[in-house]
């Protein structure tokens, strides 16, 4: 086995300090060198391509299964699944190979923007589901606009911080985000405040949804399924983030570091697999069965189909059921 050793010689000169005083004031110097493993690069490219192909296939199959029904009969979750699967395609970033083909920071910045866009869309999906499942009238301005503004703030701050870091590091290898992050103090404070507001708002919607719909069949199953999957994703994400950063979560450069790069294959594969499998599971559950129909006897059972009744029919009964009950009474 060949043993390769590299020796670096550094000559350091500090301005504003006399040569006689330098040994007294400077006691220790640390150098940090970042290296990239070619095998990890190949591993990352292979799995990104794998997830990209799986997502495209899942999107096509889900869309094909929904074409049999009018969009008016789709449930709220099924309408959102189309958007989430499309954004998941870009989350897996089909343009990522340009990072190694183009001598520019644009592919890396684009990758960070696509990741932030999908994650913020997922946050918007959770808010919309827990709020929209309780009502049928969902006008854009009163229902979606406040949620979009809240999530857009998180998107803007995460994109700005990660893009600045990537761009500066590409132009200057000596760039240190820990020092220059002080220029974005206001951005970081607003980001954390908006994040706390989002969490409180989501908890409020979850508690209110379970309080109003927990005794209703079909709605109760939808809530439990959505909440169970969401808790799995959030819990595993928290564990991965904690193992990755440890006490560094409270550091000033946590936000841009979160969207910059992965330190090893375990971090990359665990997080990417979690997000992709989460969407694949929802696409499988929310896709209608082959024998599903609008007048199916199992229209209130999500196991067979979640698209067959509107919210008014589940709560008050369909016209067919009302007429049948009336004829029986006569």
mmCIF file of C-alpha atoms in Angstrom:
data_model
loop_
_atom_site.group_PDB
_atom_site.id
_atom_site.type_symbol
_atom_site.label_atom_id
_atom_site.label_comp_id
_atom_site.label_asym_id
_atom_site.label_seq_id
_atom_site.Cartn_x
_atom_site.Cartn_y
_atom_site.Cartn_z
ATOM 1 C CA UNK A 1 0.000 0.000 0.000
ATOM 2 C CA UNK A 2 1.364 3.363 -0.987
ATOM 3 C CA UNK A 3 1.571 6.025 1.688
ATOM 4 C CA UNK A 4 1.075 9.550 0.408
ATOM 5 C CA UNK A 5 2.088 12.392 2.682
ATOM 6 C CA UNK A 6 1.724 16.052 1.885
ATOM 7 C CA UNK A 7 3.751 18.691 3.713
ATOM 8 C CA UNK A 8 2.581 22.296 3.726
ATOM 9 C CA UNK A 9 4.837 25.192 4.601
ATOM 10 C CA UNK A 10 3.098 28.392 5.694
ATOM 11 C CA UNK A 11 4.551 31.847 6.057
ATOM 12 C CA UNK A 12 2.278 34.111 8.101
ATOM 13 C CA UNK A 13 2.605 37.866 8.314
ATOM 14 C CA UNK A 14 0.292 40.013 10.407
ATOM 15 C CA UNK A 15 -0.140 43.690 9.703
ATOM 16 C CA UNK A 16 -0.117 46.142 12.601
ATOM 17 C CA UNK A 17 1.982 43.975 14.924
ATOM 18 C CA UNK A 18 5.694 44.390 15.369
ATOM 19 C CA UNK A 19 7.835 41.365 14.681
ATOM 20 C CA UNK A 20 9.171 41.483 18.236
ATOM 21 C CA UNK A 21 5.663 41.361 19.720
ATOM 22 C CA UNK A 22 4.261 38.595 17.512
ATOM 23 C CA UNK A 23 5.532 35.614 19.562
ATOM 24 C CA UNK A 24 4.093 37.150 22.736
ATOM 25 C CA UNK A 25 0.569 37.818 21.466
ATOM 26 C CA UNK A 26 0.075 34.834 19.161
ATOM 27 C CA UNK A 27 0.205 31.521 20.955
ATOM 28 C CA UNK A 28 -1.673 29.147 18.663
ATOM 29 C CA UNK A 29 -2.700 28.988 15.009
ATOM 30 C CA UNK A 30 -5.189 26.463 13.609
ATOM 31 C CA UNK A 31 -5.645 25.576 9.945
ATOM 32 C CA UNK A 32 -8.792 23.895 8.605
ATOM 33 C CA UNK A 33 -8.547 22.062 5.289
ATOM 34 C CA UNK A 34 -11.639 20.840 3.425
ATOM 35 C CA UNK A 35 -11.241 17.892 1.105
ATOM 36 C CA UNK A 36 -13.753 16.106 -1.113
ATOM 37 C CA UNK A 37 -13.778 12.354 -1.508
ATOM 38 C CA UNK A 38 -14.320 11.297 -5.148
ATOM 39 C CA UNK A 39 -16.081 8.115 -4.011
ATOM 40 C CA UNK A 40 -18.602 10.133 -2.027
ATOM 41 C CA UNK A 41 -19.206 12.314 -5.072
ATOM 42 C CA UNK A 42 -19.952 9.233 -7.172
ATOM 43 C CA UNK A 43 -22.163 7.876 -4.388
ATOM 44 C CA UNK A 44 -24.110 11.139 -4.171
ATOM 45 C CA UNK A 45 -24.595 11.365 -7.935
ATOM 46 C CA UNK A 46 -25.797 7.756 -8.135
ATOM 47 C CA UNK A 47 -28.396 8.089 -5.375
ATOM 48 C CA UNK A 48 -29.598 11.479 -6.558
ATOM 49 C CA UNK A 49 -30.196 9.952 -9.981
ATOM 50 C CA UNK A 50 -31.909 6.943 -8.395
ATOM 51 C CA UNK A 51 -34.282 9.098 -6.361
ATOM 52 C CA UNK A 52 -34.905 11.326 -9.370
ATOM 53 C CA UNK A 53 -36.001 8.376 -11.529
ATOM 54 C CA UNK A 54 -38.175 6.962 -8.710
ATOM 55 C CA UNK A 55 -39.840 10.336 -8.207
ATOM 56 C CA UNK A 56 -40.582 10.783 -11.904
ATOM 57 C CA UNK A 57 -42.103 7.290 -12.081
ATOM 58 C CA UNK A 58 -44.162 7.893 -8.918
ATOM 59 C CA UNK A 59 -45.422 11.225 -10.251
ATOM 60 C CA UNK A 60 -46.493 9.675 -13.544
ATOM 61 C CA UNK A 61 -48.259 6.739 -11.851
ATOM 62 C CA UNK A 62 -50.070 8.962 -9.356
ATOM 63 C CA UNK A 63 -51.177 11.390 -12.071
ATOM 64 C CA UNK A 64 -52.391 8.511 -14.249
ATOM 65 C CA UNK A 65 -54.429 7.042 -11.383
ATOM 66 C CA UNK A 66 -56.121 10.399 -10.734
ATOM 67 C CA UNK A 67 -57.041 11.065 -14.376
ATOM 68 C CA UNK A 68 -60.106 8.816 -14.047
ATOM 69 C CA UNK A 69 -61.771 11.311 -11.746
ATOM 70 C CA UNK A 70 -62.712 14.945 -12.001
ATOM 71 C CA UNK A 71 -60.466 17.316 -10.084
ATOM 72 C CA UNK A 72 -63.560 18.465 -8.195
ATOM 73 C CA UNK A 73 -63.732 15.020 -6.591
ATOM 74 C CA UNK A 74 -60.125 15.052 -5.435
ATOM 75 C CA UNK A 75 -59.460 15.447 -1.750
ATOM 76 C CA UNK A 76 -57.294 18.267 -0.446
ATOM 77 C CA UNK A 77 -54.368 15.914 0.132
ATOM 78 C CA UNK A 78 -54.552 14.508 -3.385
ATOM 79 C CA UNK A 79 -54.455 17.967 -4.955
ATOM 80 C CA UNK A 80 -51.415 18.823 -2.893
ATOM 81 C CA UNK A 81 -49.692 15.566 -3.803
ATOM 82 C CA UNK A 82 -49.396 16.662 -7.433
ATOM 83 C CA UNK A 83 -47.532 19.818 -6.409
ATOM 84 C CA UNK A 84 -45.364 18.030 -3.853
ATOM 85 C CA UNK A 85 -44.288 15.325 -6.288
ATOM 86 C CA UNK A 86 -43.389 17.910 -8.928
ATOM 87 C CA UNK A 87 -41.346 19.893 -6.425
ATOM 88 C CA UNK A 88 -39.755 16.647 -5.227
ATOM 89 C CA UNK A 89 -38.413 16.097 -8.749
ATOM 90 C CA UNK A 90 -36.585 19.419 -8.524
ATOM 91 C CA UNK A 91 -35.592 18.714 -4.902
ATOM 92 C CA UNK A 92 -33.616 15.736 -6.219
ATOM 93 C CA UNK A 93 -32.061 18.302 -8.578
ATOM 94 C CA UNK A 94 -31.672 17.000 -12.142
ATOM 95 C CA UNK A 95 -29.185 19.856 -12.695
ATOM 96 C CA UNK A 96 -26.789 18.730 -9.954
ATOM 97 C CA UNK A 97 -24.194 17.202 -12.375
ATOM 98 C CA UNK A 98 -23.551 20.740 -13.639
ATOM 99 C CA UNK A 99 -21.736 21.330 -10.352
ATOM 100 C CA UNK A 100 -18.836 19.255 -11.685
ATOM 101 C CA UNK A 101 -19.104 20.405 -15.287
ATOM 102 C CA UNK A 102 -19.403 24.168 -14.890
ATOM 103 C CA UNK A 103 -16.841 26.324 -13.136
ATOM 104 C CA UNK A 104 -19.442 28.465 -11.385
ATOM 105 C CA UNK A 105 -21.259 28.730 -8.079
ATOM 106 C CA UNK A 106 -24.642 28.878 -9.845
ATOM 107 C CA UNK A 107 -25.332 25.074 -9.791
ATOM 108 C CA UNK A 108 -24.659 24.939 -6.039
ATOM 109 C CA UNK A 109 -26.826 27.986 -5.375
ATOM 110 C CA UNK A 110 -29.561 26.498 -7.558
ATOM 111 C CA UNK A 111 -29.398 23.254 -5.579
ATOM 112 C CA UNK A 112 -29.850 25.175 -2.325
ATOM 113 C CA UNK A 113 -32.775 27.152 -3.758
ATOM 114 C CA UNK A 114 -34.522 23.991 -4.984
ATOM 115 C CA UNK A 115 -34.093 22.275 -1.625
ATOM 116 C CA UNK A 116 -35.409 25.288 0.274
ATOM 117 C CA UNK A 117 -38.355 25.598 -2.137
ATOM 118 C CA UNK A 118 -39.458 22.009 -1.651
ATOM 119 C CA UNK A 119 -39.087 22.080 2.134
ATOM 120 C CA UNK A 120 -41.071 25.321 2.382
ATOM 121 C CA UNK A 121 -43.747 23.836 0.112
ATOM 122 C CA UNK A 122 -43.947 20.891 2.492
ATOM 123 C CA UNK A 123 -44.382 23.295 5.420
ATOM 124 C CA UNK A 124 -47.163 25.047 3.512
ATOM 125 C CA UNK A 125 -48.807 21.680 2.831
ATOM 126 C CA UNK A 126 -48.988 20.861 6.540
ATOM 127 C CA UNK A 127 -50.608 24.192 7.361
ATOM 128 C CA UNK A 128 -53.113 23.885 4.525
ATOM 129 C CA UNK A 129 -54.122 20.311 5.361
ATOM 130 C CA UNK A 130 -54.782 20.863 9.060
ATOM 131 C CA UNK A 131 -56.674 24.068 8.373
ATOM 132 C CA UNK A 132 -58.424 23.053 5.143
ATOM 133 C CA UNK A 133 -59.688 19.704 6.371
ATOM 134 C CA UNK A 134 -62.107 21.563 8.640
ATOM 135 C CA UNK A 135 -63.674 23.745 5.947
ATOM 136 C CA UNK A 136 -64.739 23.538 2.333
ATOM 137 C CA UNK A 137 -64.453 27.172 1.238
ATOM 138 C CA UNK A 138 -60.769 27.889 0.711
ATOM 139 C CA UNK A 139 -60.478 31.256 -0.974
ATOM 140 C CA UNK A 140 -56.967 32.347 -1.847
ATOM 141 C CA UNK A 141 -56.725 35.614 0.097
ATOM 142 C CA UNK A 142 -58.188 34.595 3.483
ATOM 143 C CA UNK A 143 -56.983 30.987 3.420
ATOM 144 C CA UNK A 144 -53.720 30.665 1.460
ATOM 145 C CA UNK A 145 -52.227 34.162 1.423
ATOM 146 C CA UNK A 146 -51.327 34.391 5.171
ATOM 147 C CA UNK A 147 -49.753 30.927 5.052
ATOM 148 C CA UNK A 148 -47.797 31.746 1.900
ATOM 149 C CA UNK A 149 -46.445 34.953 3.464
ATOM 150 C CA UNK A 150 -45.373 33.097 6.614
ATOM 151 C CA UNK A 151 -43.602 30.314 4.716
ATOM 152 C CA UNK A 152 -42.149 32.734 2.146
ATOM 153 C CA UNK A 153 -40.275 34.553 4.909
ATOM 154 C CA UNK A 154 -38.587 31.299 5.906
ATOM 155 C CA UNK A 155 -37.779 30.616 2.250
ATOM 156 C CA UNK A 156 -36.268 34.063 1.642
ATOM 157 C CA UNK A 157 -34.021 34.027 4.700
ATOM 158 C CA UNK A 158 -32.791 30.462 4.164
ATOM 159 C CA UNK A 159 -32.072 31.116 0.464
ATOM 160 C CA UNK A 160 -30.255 34.386 1.150
ATOM 161 C CA UNK A 161 -28.045 32.957 3.893
ATOM 162 C CA UNK A 162 -27.158 29.759 2.027
ATOM 163 C CA UNK A 163 -26.589 31.559 -1.292
ATOM 164 C CA UNK A 164 -24.285 34.129 0.290
ATOM 165 C CA UNK A 165 -22.252 31.383 1.929
ATOM 166 C CA UNK A 166 -21.895 29.321 -1.251
ATOM 167 C CA UNK A 167 -21.072 32.329 -3.421
ATOM 168 C CA UNK A 168 -18.483 33.750 -1.038
ATOM 169 C CA UNK A 169 -16.798 30.384 -0.471
ATOM 170 C CA UNK A 170 -16.581 29.836 -4.225
ATOM 171 C CA UNK A 171 -14.890 33.208 -4.768
ATOM 172 C CA UNK A 172 -12.750 33.164 -1.641
ATOM 173 C CA UNK A 173 -11.563 29.844 -0.138
ATOM 174 C CA UNK A 174 -10.569 31.761 3.011
ATOM 175 C CA UNK A 175 -14.123 33.022 3.551
ATOM 176 C CA UNK A 176 -15.385 32.390 7.075
ATOM 177 C CA UNK A 177 -19.166 32.556 7.520
ATOM 178 C CA UNK A 178 -18.815 32.539 11.293
ATOM 179 C CA UNK A 179 -17.198 35.978 11.172
ATOM 180 C CA UNK A 180 -19.241 37.583 8.408
ATOM 181 C CA UNK A 181 -22.576 36.188 9.643
ATOM 182 C CA UNK A 182 -22.780 39.180 12.010
ATOM 183 C CA UNK A 183 -23.820 41.229 9.001
ATOM 184 C CA UNK A 184 -26.982 39.132 8.805
ATOM 185 C CA UNK A 185 -27.984 39.371 12.457
ATOM 186 C CA UNK A 186 -31.395 40.827 11.591
ATOM 187 C CA UNK A 187 -32.002 38.063 9.039
ATOM 188 C CA UNK A 188 -31.194 35.350 11.567
ATOM 189 C CA UNK A 189 -33.361 36.850 14.292
ATOM 190 C CA UNK A 190 -36.347 37.195 11.967
ATOM 191 C CA UNK A 191 -35.778 33.656 10.675
ATOM 192 C CA UNK A 192 -35.939 32.171 14.176
ATOM 193 C CA UNK A 193 -38.927 34.316 15.154
ATOM 194 C CA UNK A 194 -40.848 33.296 12.034
ATOM 195 C CA UNK A 195 -39.920 29.673 12.678
ATOM 196 C CA UNK A 196 -41.343 29.849 16.200
ATOM 197 C CA UNK A 197 -44.522 31.510 14.893
ATOM 198 C CA UNK A 198 -44.896 28.730 12.314
ATOM 199 C CA UNK A 199 -44.531 25.991 14.938
ATOM 200 C CA UNK A 200 -47.093 27.621 17.253
ATOM 201 C CA UNK A 201 -49.523 28.147 14.381
ATOM 202 C CA UNK A 202 -49.160 24.548 13.217
ATOM 203 C CA UNK A 203 -49.723 23.214 16.751
ATOM 204 C CA UNK A 204 -52.822 25.388 17.053
ATOM 205 C CA UNK A 205 -54.243 24.012 13.796
ATOM 206 C CA UNK A 206 -53.481 20.409 14.789
ATOM 207 C CA UNK A 207 -55.121 20.737 18.211
ATOM 208 C CA UNK A 208 -58.154 22.483 16.760
ATOM 209 C CA UNK A 209 -58.536 19.929 13.958
ATOM 210 C CA UNK A 210 -58.434 16.964 16.364
ATOM 211 C CA UNK A 211 -60.771 18.747 18.763
ATOM 212 C CA UNK A 212 -63.428 19.288 16.090
ATOM 213 C CA UNK A 213 -63.079 16.176 13.930
ATOM 214 C CA UNK A 214 -61.758 13.405 16.159
ATOM 215 C CA UNK A 215 -65.204 11.757 16.507
ATOM 216 C CA UNK A 216 -66.006 11.867 12.786
ATOM 217 C CA UNK A 217 -65.218 8.764 10.730
ATOM 218 C CA UNK A 218 -63.047 9.298 7.664
ATOM 219 C CA UNK A 219 -61.831 12.672 8.933
ATOM 220 C CA UNK A 220 -60.374 11.020 12.019
ATOM 221 C CA UNK A 221 -58.453 8.521 9.884
ATOM 222 C CA UNK A 222 -57.142 11.277 7.600
ATOM 223 C CA UNK A 223 -55.928 13.308 10.562
ATOM 224 C CA UNK A 224 -54.248 10.382 12.274
ATOM 225 C CA UNK A 225 -52.489 9.237 9.112
ATOM 226 C CA UNK A 226 -51.230 12.727 8.216
ATOM 227 C CA UNK A 227 -50.100 13.401 11.776
ATOM 228 C CA UNK A 228 -48.359 10.047 12.168
ATOM 229 C CA UNK A 229 -46.314 10.491 9.009
ATOM 230 C CA UNK A 230 -45.509 14.103 9.855
ATOM 231 C CA UNK A 231 -44.317 13.168 13.359
ATOM 232 C CA UNK A 232 -42.097 10.444 11.899
ATOM 233 C CA UNK A 233 -40.486 12.879 9.465
ATOM 234 C CA UNK A 234 -40.049 15.627 12.068
ATOM 235 C CA UNK A 235 -38.694 13.264 14.729
ATOM 236 C CA UNK A 236 -36.159 11.605 12.442
ATOM 237 C CA UNK A 237 -35.118 14.996 11.024
ATOM 238 C CA UNK A 238 -34.502 16.320 14.532
ATOM 239 C CA UNK A 239 -32.400 13.261 15.387
ATOM 240 C CA UNK A 240 -30.352 13.587 12.185
ATOM 241 C CA UNK A 241 -29.828 17.319 12.727
ATOM 242 C CA UNK A 242 -28.831 16.824 16.359
ATOM 243 C CA UNK A 243 -26.334 14.102 15.478
ATOM 244 C CA UNK A 244 -24.945 16.235 12.680
ATOM 245 C CA UNK A 245 -24.503 19.519 14.539
ATOM 246 C CA UNK A 246 -24.713 18.644 18.242
ATOM 247 C CA UNK A 247 -24.307 21.784 20.310
ATOM 248 C CA UNK A 248 -23.597 23.685 17.086
ATOM 249 C CA UNK A 249 -27.353 24.092 16.558
ATOM 250 C CA UNK A 250 -27.231 27.269 18.638
ATOM 251 C CA UNK A 251 -24.257 28.676 16.750
ATOM 252 C CA UNK A 252 -24.620 31.724 14.568
ATOM 253 C CA UNK A 253 -23.842 29.930 11.298
ATOM 254 C CA UNK A 254 -26.320 27.084 11.855
ATOM 255 C CA UNK A 255 -28.841 28.237 9.224
ATOM 256 C CA UNK A 256 -26.414 28.552 6.268
ATOM 257 C CA UNK A 257 -24.517 25.435 7.359
ATOM 258 C CA UNK A 258 -27.756 23.433 7.337
ATOM 259 C CA UNK A 259 -28.220 23.963 3.600
ATOM 260 C CA UNK A 260 -24.593 23.879 2.499
ATOM 261 C CA UNK A 261 -23.255 20.332 2.228
ATOM 262 C CA UNK A 262 -23.225 16.896 3.845
ATOM 263 C CA UNK A 263 -20.243 15.645 5.798
ATOM 264 C CA UNK A 264 -20.634 11.963 4.980
ATOM 265 C CA UNK A 265 -22.767 9.495 3.056
ATOM 266 C CA UNK A 266 -24.866 8.566 6.110
ATOM 267 C CA UNK A 267 -26.151 12.125 6.554
ATOM 268 C CA UNK A 268 -26.920 12.495 2.867
ATOM 269 C CA UNK A 269 -28.623 9.142 2.409
ATOM 270 C CA UNK A 270 -30.631 9.236 5.644
ATOM 271 C CA UNK A 271 -32.127 12.671 5.016
ATOM 272 C CA UNK A 272 -32.734 12.208 1.290
ATOM 273 C CA UNK A 273 -34.256 8.771 1.817
ATOM 274 C CA UNK A 274 -36.511 10.138 4.551
ATOM 275 C CA UNK A 275 -37.947 12.911 2.382
ATOM 276 C CA UNK A 276 -38.399 10.751 -0.705
ATOM 277 C CA UNK A 277 -39.921 7.778 1.121
ATOM 278 C CA UNK A 278 -42.302 10.127 2.918
ATOM 279 C CA UNK A 279 -43.688 11.408 -0.395
ATOM 280 C CA UNK A 280 -43.767 7.927 -1.938
ATOM 281 C CA UNK A 281 -45.795 6.627 1.010
ATOM 282 C CA UNK A 282 -48.311 9.448 0.776
ATOM 283 C CA UNK A 283 -48.615 8.988 -2.991
ATOM 284 C CA UNK A 284 -49.358 5.288 -2.489
ATOM 285 C CA UNK A 285 -51.977 5.863 0.220
ATOM 286 C CA UNK A 286 -53.727 8.780 -1.466
ATOM 287 C CA UNK A 287 -53.884 7.142 -4.903
ATOM 288 C CA UNK A 288 -57.306 5.574 -5.556
ATOM 289 C CA UNK A 289 -57.744 1.852 -5.859
ATOM 290 C CA UNK A 290 -58.246 0.296 -9.276
ATOM 291 C CA UNK A 291 -61.905 -0.475 -8.525
ATOM 292 C CA UNK A 292 -62.601 2.901 -6.901
ATOM 293 C CA UNK A 293 -65.572 4.820 -8.248
ATOM 294 C CA UNK A 294 -67.584 7.856 -7.305
ATOM 295 C CA UNK A 295 -70.517 5.717 -6.184
ATOM 296 C CA UNK A 296 -68.372 3.107 -4.467
ATOM 297 C CA UNK A 297 -69.767 1.576 -1.287
ATOM 298 C CA UNK A 298 -66.442 2.239 0.372
ATOM 299 C CA UNK A 299 -66.235 5.935 -0.447
ATOM 300 C CA UNK A 300 -65.812 6.892 3.235
ATOM 301 C CA UNK A 301 -62.992 4.418 3.772
ATOM 302 C CA UNK A 302 -59.548 5.889 2.945
ATOM 303 C CA UNK A 303 -58.169 2.379 2.593
ATOM 304 C CA UNK A 304 -60.072 1.983 -0.655
ATOM 305 C CA UNK A 305 -60.314 5.559 -1.865
ATOM 306 C CA UNK A 306 -60.062 9.046 -0.448
ATOM 307 C CA UNK A 307 -61.599 10.913 -3.315
ATOM 308 C CA UNK A 308 -65.188 9.796 -3.494
ATOM 309 C CA UNK A 309 -67.030 12.211 -1.231
ATOM 310 C CA UNK A 310 -66.865 15.892 -0.640
ATOM 311 C CA UNK A 311 -66.652 17.185 2.898
ATOM 312 C CA UNK A 312 -70.368 18.088 2.925
ATOM 313 C CA UNK A 313 -71.341 14.536 1.968
ATOM 314 C CA UNK A 314 -69.256 13.025 4.761
ATOM 315 C CA UNK A 315 -70.750 15.271 7.425
ATOM 316 C CA UNK A 316 -74.349 15.590 6.242
ATOM 317 C CA UNK A 317 -74.742 12.612 3.899
ATOM 318 C CA UNK A 318 -75.082 12.528 0.135
ATOM 319 C CA UNK A 319 -78.301 13.219 -1.751
ATOM 320 C CA UNK A 320 -78.575 9.537 -2.616
ATOM 321 C CA UNK A 321 -78.432 8.535 1.042
ATOM 322 C CA UNK A 322 -80.990 11.184 2.047
ATOM 323 C CA UNK A 323 -83.442 10.086 -0.639
ATOM 324 C CA UNK A 324 -82.961 6.440 0.342
ATOM 325 C CA UNK A 325 -83.654 7.188 3.989
ATOM 326 C CA UNK A 326 -86.748 9.151 3.021
ATOM 327 C CA UNK A 327 -88.121 6.271 0.954
ATOM 328 C CA UNK A 328 -87.520 3.829 3.812
ATOM 329 C CA UNK A 329 -89.391 6.034 6.263
ATOM 330 C CA UNK A 330 -92.351 6.237 3.921
#
